[in-house]
Amino acid sequence: GTVDKFQGQEAPIAIYSMATSTADEAPRGMEFLYSLHRLNVATSRARCVAAIVACLSLLTPDCRTPEQMRLANPFCRFLELAEAIPTEP
């Protein structure tokens, strides 16, 4: 289901697809693409694994205004923390 329909539910694996090549091409804009609420709902509902599927260009947002920086910052911070988790014992 979609992030919006998944509110309040859990699953063993949650896959969050960003489904666009660049923030400029996102039909609903950066506000929707980097929404902290949507990211939180999508990733916090996974019991075991939360995976984000995105074009590499979305992992380094091209912010041109302070508002865009505010929108992209939580997503970038999430990526920093996710990369810090060791993948092997």
Tab-separated table of N, CA and C in Angstrom:
chain	number	residue	atom	x	y	z
A	1	GLY	N	0.809	-1.181	0.000
A	1	GLY	CA	0.000	0.000	0.000
A	1	GLY	C	0.855	1.248	0.000
A	2	THR	N	0.225	2.377	-0.084
A	2	THR	CA	0.941	3.646	-0.073
A	2	THR	C	1.269	4.043	1.360
A	3	VAL	N	2.185	5.000	1.494
A	3	VAL	CA	2.550	5.504	2.821
A	3	VAL	C	1.309	6.008	3.536
A	4	ASP	N	0.464	6.731	2.819
A	4	ASP	CA	-0.735	7.308	3.433
A	4	ASP	C	-1.685	6.239	3.957
A	5	LYS	N	-1.817	5.132	3.244
A	5	LYS	CA	-2.716	4.059	3.666
A	5	LYS	C	-2.090	3.169	4.731
A	6	PHE	N	-0.768	3.274	4.919
A	6	PHE	CA	-0.065	2.382	5.829
A	6	PHE	C	0.011	2.921	7.256
A	7	GLN	N	-0.447	4.134	7.474
A	7	GLN	CA	-0.404	4.763	8.792
A	7	GLN	C	-1.004	3.840	9.844
A	8	GLY	N	-0.258	3.588	10.917
A	8	GLY	CA	-0.743	2.778	12.020
A	8	GLY	C	-0.569	1.289	11.851
A	9	GLN	N	-0.017	0.844	10.737
A	9	GLN	CA	0.195	-0.578	10.493
A	9	GLN	C	1.683	-0.903	10.541
A	10	GLU	N	2.015	-2.201	10.567
A	10	GLU	CA	3.401	-2.656	10.531
A	10	GLU	C	3.547	-3.750	9.487
A	11	ALA	N	4.791	-3.986	9.081
A	11	ALA	CA	5.105	-5.070	8.151
A	11	ALA	C	6.538	-5.510	8.421
A	12	PRO	N	6.885	-6.761	8.105
A	12	PRO	CA	8.268	-7.204	8.309
A	12	PRO	C	9.256	-6.353	7.510
A	13	ILE	N	8.878	-6.006	6.278
A	13	ILE	CA	9.738	-5.203	5.405
A	13	ILE	C	8.920	-4.037	4.870
A	14	ALA	N	9.527	-2.849	4.877
A	14	ALA	CA	8.890	-1.677	4.276
A	14	ALA	C	9.807	-1.161	3.174
A	15	ILE	N	9.250	-0.972	1.995
A	15	ILE	CA	10.003	-0.440	0.862
A	15	ILE	C	9.414	0.920	0.519
A	16	TYR	N	10.267	1.938	0.556
A	16	TYR	CA	9.856	3.309	0.278
A	16	TYR	C	10.472	3.715	-1.056
A	17	SER	N	9.654	3.793	-2.091
A	17	SER	CA	10.132	4.155	-3.424
A	17	SER	C	9.929	5.643	-3.648
A	18	MET	N	11.007	6.329	-3.999
A	18	MET	CA	10.919	7.767	-4.239
A	18	MET	C	10.392	8.058	-5.651
A	19	ALA	N	10.488	7.100	-6.567
A	19	ALA	CA	9.813	7.103	-7.877
A	19	ALA	C	9.963	8.362	-8.723
A	20	THR	N	11.133	8.961	-8.716
A	20	THR	CA	11.430	10.075	-9.620
A	20	THR	C	12.941	10.154	-9.784
A	21	SER	N	13.405	10.778	-10.853
A	21	SER	CA	14.847	10.849	-11.112
A	21	SER	C	15.511	12.013	-10.396
A	22	THR	N	14.833	13.137	-10.358
A	22	THR	CA	15.373	14.318	-9.687
A	22	THR	C	14.250	15.020	-8.944
A	23	ALA	N	14.632	15.826	-7.979
A	23	ALA	CA	13.626	16.581	-7.225
A	23	ALA	C	12.887	17.553	-8.138
A	24	ASP	N	13.592	18.090	-9.141
A	24	ASP	CA	12.953	19.017	-10.079
A	24	ASP	C	11.852	18.340	-10.893
A	25	GLU	N	11.998	17.028	-11.126
A	25	GLU	CA	11.014	16.298	-11.930
A	25	GLU	C	9.882	15.703	-11.094
A	26	ALA	N	9.954	15.833	-9.781
A	26	ALA	CA	8.917	15.271	-8.912
A	26	ALA	C	7.599	16.007	-9.165
A	27	PRO	N	6.549	15.293	-9.547
A	27	PRO	CA	5.279	15.949	-9.868
A	27	PRO	C	4.727	16.811	-8.729
A	28	ARG	N	4.950	16.386	-7.487
A	28	ARG	CA	4.410	17.141	-6.345
A	28	ARG	C	5.471	18.002	-5.668
A	29	GLY	N	6.667	18.075	-6.232
A	29	GLY	CA	7.709	18.953	-5.724
A	29	GLY	C	8.487	18.373	-4.552
A	30	MET	N	9.466	19.149	-4.090
A	30	MET	CA	10.327	18.718	-2.987
A	30	MET	C	9.556	18.529	-1.693
A	31	GLU	N	8.512	19.311	-1.492
A	31	GLU	CA	7.735	19.213	-0.259
A	31	GLU	C	7.192	17.800	-0.076
A	32	PHE	N	6.718	17.202	-1.147
A	32	PHE	CA	6.180	15.846	-1.096
A	32	PHE	C	7.309	14.823	-1.067
A	33	LEU	N	8.296	15.019	-1.929
A	33	LEU	CA	9.386	14.058	-2.081
A	33	LEU	C	10.173	13.862	-0.789
A	34	TYR	N	10.511	14.944	-0.122
A	34	TYR	CA	11.321	14.875	1.093
A	34	TYR	C	10.498	15.093	2.365
A	35	SER	N	9.230	14.797	2.321
A	35	SER	CA	8.352	14.985	3.476
A	35	SER	C	8.828	14.149	4.670
A	36	LEU	N	9.131	14.806	5.761
A	36	LEU	CA	9.576	14.116	6.974
A	36	LEU	C	8.486	13.168	7.477
A	37	HIS	N	7.249	13.586	7.420
A	37	HIS	CA	6.136	12.737	7.873
A	37	HIS	C	6.071	11.448	7.058
A	38	ARG	N	6.136	11.563	5.740
A	38	ARG	CA	6.062	10.385	4.874
A	38	ARG	C	7.258	9.465	5.102
A	39	LEU	N	8.460	10.033	5.234
A	39	LEU	CA	9.657	9.229	5.490
A	39	LEU	C	9.527	8.497	6.819
A	40	ASN	N	9.057	9.184	7.836
A	40	ASN	CA	8.889	8.580	9.154
A	40	ASN	C	7.877	7.434	9.119
A	41	VAL	N	6.729	7.664	8.507
A	41	VAL	CA	5.710	6.611	8.425
A	41	VAL	C	6.252	5.417	7.643
A	42	ALA	N	6.899	5.673	6.521
A	42	ALA	CA	7.388	4.584	5.665
A	42	ALA	C	8.448	3.735	6.352
A	43	THR	N	9.372	4.355	7.048
A	43	THR	CA	10.489	3.602	7.621
A	43	THR	C	10.206	3.070	9.019
A	44	SER	N	9.363	3.716	9.768
A	44	SER	CA	9.122	3.269	11.146
A	44	SER	C	8.127	2.115	11.233
A	45	ARG	N	7.471	1.775	10.139
A	45	ARG	CA	6.502	0.683	10.155
A	45	ARG	C	7.132	-0.675	9.884
A	46	ALA	N	8.416	-0.686	9.542
A	46	ALA	CA	9.112	-1.951	9.265
A	46	ALA	C	9.542	-2.603	10.570
A	47	ARG	N	9.244	-3.885	10.719
A	47	ARG	CA	9.684	-4.619	11.911
A	47	ARG	C	11.141	-5.044	11.790
A	48	CYS	N	11.593	-5.348	10.588
A	48	CYS	CA	12.959	-5.860	10.397
A	48	CYS	C	13.804	-4.990	9.474
A	49	VAL	N	13.281	-4.667	8.297
A	49	VAL	CA	14.062	-3.968	7.280
A	49	VAL	C	13.242	-2.840	6.665
A	50	ALA	N	13.867	-1.674	6.570
A	50	ALA	CA	13.282	-0.558	5.836
A	50	ALA	C	14.237	-0.230	4.695
A	51	ALA	N	13.746	-0.312	3.473
A	51	ALA	CA	14.575	-0.046	2.299
A	51	ALA	C	14.031	1.164	1.557
A	52	ILE	N	14.948	2.033	1.153
A	52	ILE	CA	14.576	3.180	0.336
A	52	ILE	C	15.106	2.934	-1.064
A	53	VAL	N	14.223	3.002	-2.047
A	53	VAL	CA	14.605	2.841	-3.447
A	53	VAL	C	14.536	4.227	-4.081
A	54	ALA	N	15.693	4.696	-4.567
A	54	ALA	CA	15.743	6.045	-5.118
A	54	ALA	C	16.882	6.166	-6.118
A	55	CYS	N	16.727	7.077	-7.028
A	55	CYS	CA	17.793	7.428	-7.955
A	55	CYS	C	18.925	8.065	-7.138
A	56	LEU	N	20.168	7.792	-7.518
A	56	LEU	CA	21.307	8.325	-6.760
A	56	LEU	C	21.275	9.846	-6.651
A	57	SER	N	20.747	10.535	-7.653
A	57	SER	CA	20.710	11.999	-7.598
A	57	SER	C	19.842	12.512	-6.450
A	58	LEU	N	18.875	11.713	-5.998
A	58	LEU	CA	18.022	12.136	-4.884
A	58	LEU	C	18.738	12.031	-3.539
A	59	LEU	N	19.845	11.287	-3.505
A	59	LEU	CA	20.581	11.125	-2.253
A	59	LEU	C	21.458	12.331	-1.946
A	60	THR	N	21.659	13.183	-2.928
A	60	THR	CA	22.400	14.431	-2.735
A	60	THR	C	21.564	15.561	-3.340
A	61	PRO	N	20.553	16.012	-2.623
A	61	PRO	CA	19.624	17.011	-3.163
A	61	PRO	C	20.321	18.310	-3.548
A	62	ASP	N	19.868	18.895	-4.634
A	62	ASP	CA	20.381	20.175	-5.109
A	62	ASP	C	19.482	21.277	-4.557
A	63	CYS	N	19.758	21.685	-3.335
A	63	CYS	CA	18.929	22.697	-2.669
A	63	CYS	C	19.378	24.087	-3.093
A	64	ARG	N	18.405	24.914	-3.438
A	64	ARG	CA	18.697	26.271	-3.889
A	64	ARG	C	18.194	27.347	-2.931
A	65	THR	N	17.416	26.943	-1.942
A	65	THR	CA	16.871	27.905	-0.987
A	65	THR	C	16.961	27.317	0.420
A	66	PRO	N	16.918	28.170	1.440
A	66	PRO	CA	16.893	27.650	2.811
A	66	PRO	C	15.701	26.723	3.062
A	67	GLU	N	14.560	26.998	2.446
A	67	GLU	CA	13.381	26.138	2.612
A	67	GLU	C	13.643	24.746	2.044
A	68	GLN	N	14.285	24.666	0.894
A	68	GLN	CA	14.622	23.366	0.316
A	68	GLN	C	15.616	22.620	1.207
A	69	MET	N	16.547	23.339	1.806
A	69	MET	CA	17.497	22.717	2.733
A	69	MET	C	16.755	22.150	3.938
A	70	ARG	N	15.778	22.901	4.439
A	70	ARG	CA	14.985	22.437	5.581
A	70	ARG	C	14.227	21.156	5.223
A	71	LEU	N	13.716	21.088	4.013
A	71	LEU	CA	12.966	19.909	3.573
A	71	LEU	C	13.865	18.684	3.413
A	72	ALA	N	15.039	18.866	2.823
A	72	ALA	CA	15.919	17.740	2.507
A	72	ALA	C	16.764	17.292	3.694
A	73	ASN	N	16.985	18.145	4.672
A	73	ASN	CA	17.881	17.825	5.784
A	73	ASN	C	17.506	16.547	6.541
A	74	PRO	N	16.255	16.326	6.943
A	74	PRO	CA	15.935	15.078	7.665
A	74	PRO	C	16.219	13.828	6.832
A	75	PHE	N	15.955	13.891	5.529
A	75	PHE	CA	16.236	12.755	4.649
A	75	PHE	C	17.742	12.489	4.602
A	76	CYS	N	18.529	13.537	4.450
A	76	CYS	CA	19.990	13.385	4.415
A	76	CYS	C	20.509	12.849	5.747
A	77	ARG	N	19.963	13.313	6.840
A	77	ARG	CA	20.371	12.818	8.160
A	77	ARG	C	20.012	11.343	8.315
A	78	PHE	N	18.856	10.943	7.851
A	78	PHE	CA	18.452	9.540	7.881
A	78	PHE	C	19.473	8.692	7.124
A	79	LEU	N	19.890	9.164	5.950
A	79	LEU	CA	20.876	8.421	5.159
A	79	LEU	C	22.205	8.303	5.897
A	80	GLU	N	22.630	9.371	6.558
A	80	GLU	CA	23.877	9.321	7.337
A	80	GLU	C	23.797	8.252	8.414
A	81	LEU	N	22.698	8.214	9.126
A	81	LEU	CA	22.539	7.231	10.198
A	81	LEU	C	22.426	5.819	9.647
A	82	ALA	N	21.729	5.659	8.539
A	82	ALA	CA	21.573	4.331	7.939
A	82	ALA	C	22.910	3.798	7.458
A	83	GLU	N	23.749	4.651	6.919
A	83	GLU	CA	25.057	4.223	6.439
A	83	GLU	C	25.988	3.888	7.591
A	84	ALA	N	25.708	4.422	8.757
A	84	ALA	CA	26.578	4.191	9.912
A	84	ALA	C	26.344	2.826	10.550
A	85	ILE	N	25.273	2.159	10.204
A	85	ILE	CA	24.962	0.853	10.783
A	85	ILE	C	25.784	-0.211	10.065
A	86	PRO	N	26.584	-0.991	10.813
A	86	PRO	CA	27.392	-2.031	10.155
A	86	PRO	C	26.504	-3.078	9.489
A	87	THR	N	26.932	-3.532	8.320
A	87	THR	CA	26.151	-4.536	7.597
A	87	THR	C	26.613	-5.952	7.908
A	88	GLU	N	27.783	-6.095	8.533
A	88	GLU	CA	28.290	-7.420	8.914
A	88	GLU	C	28.746	-7.376	10.368
A	89	PRO	N	28.668	-8.525	11.064
A	89	PRO	CA	29.076	-8.548	12.486
A	89	PRO	C	30.560	-8.324	12.691
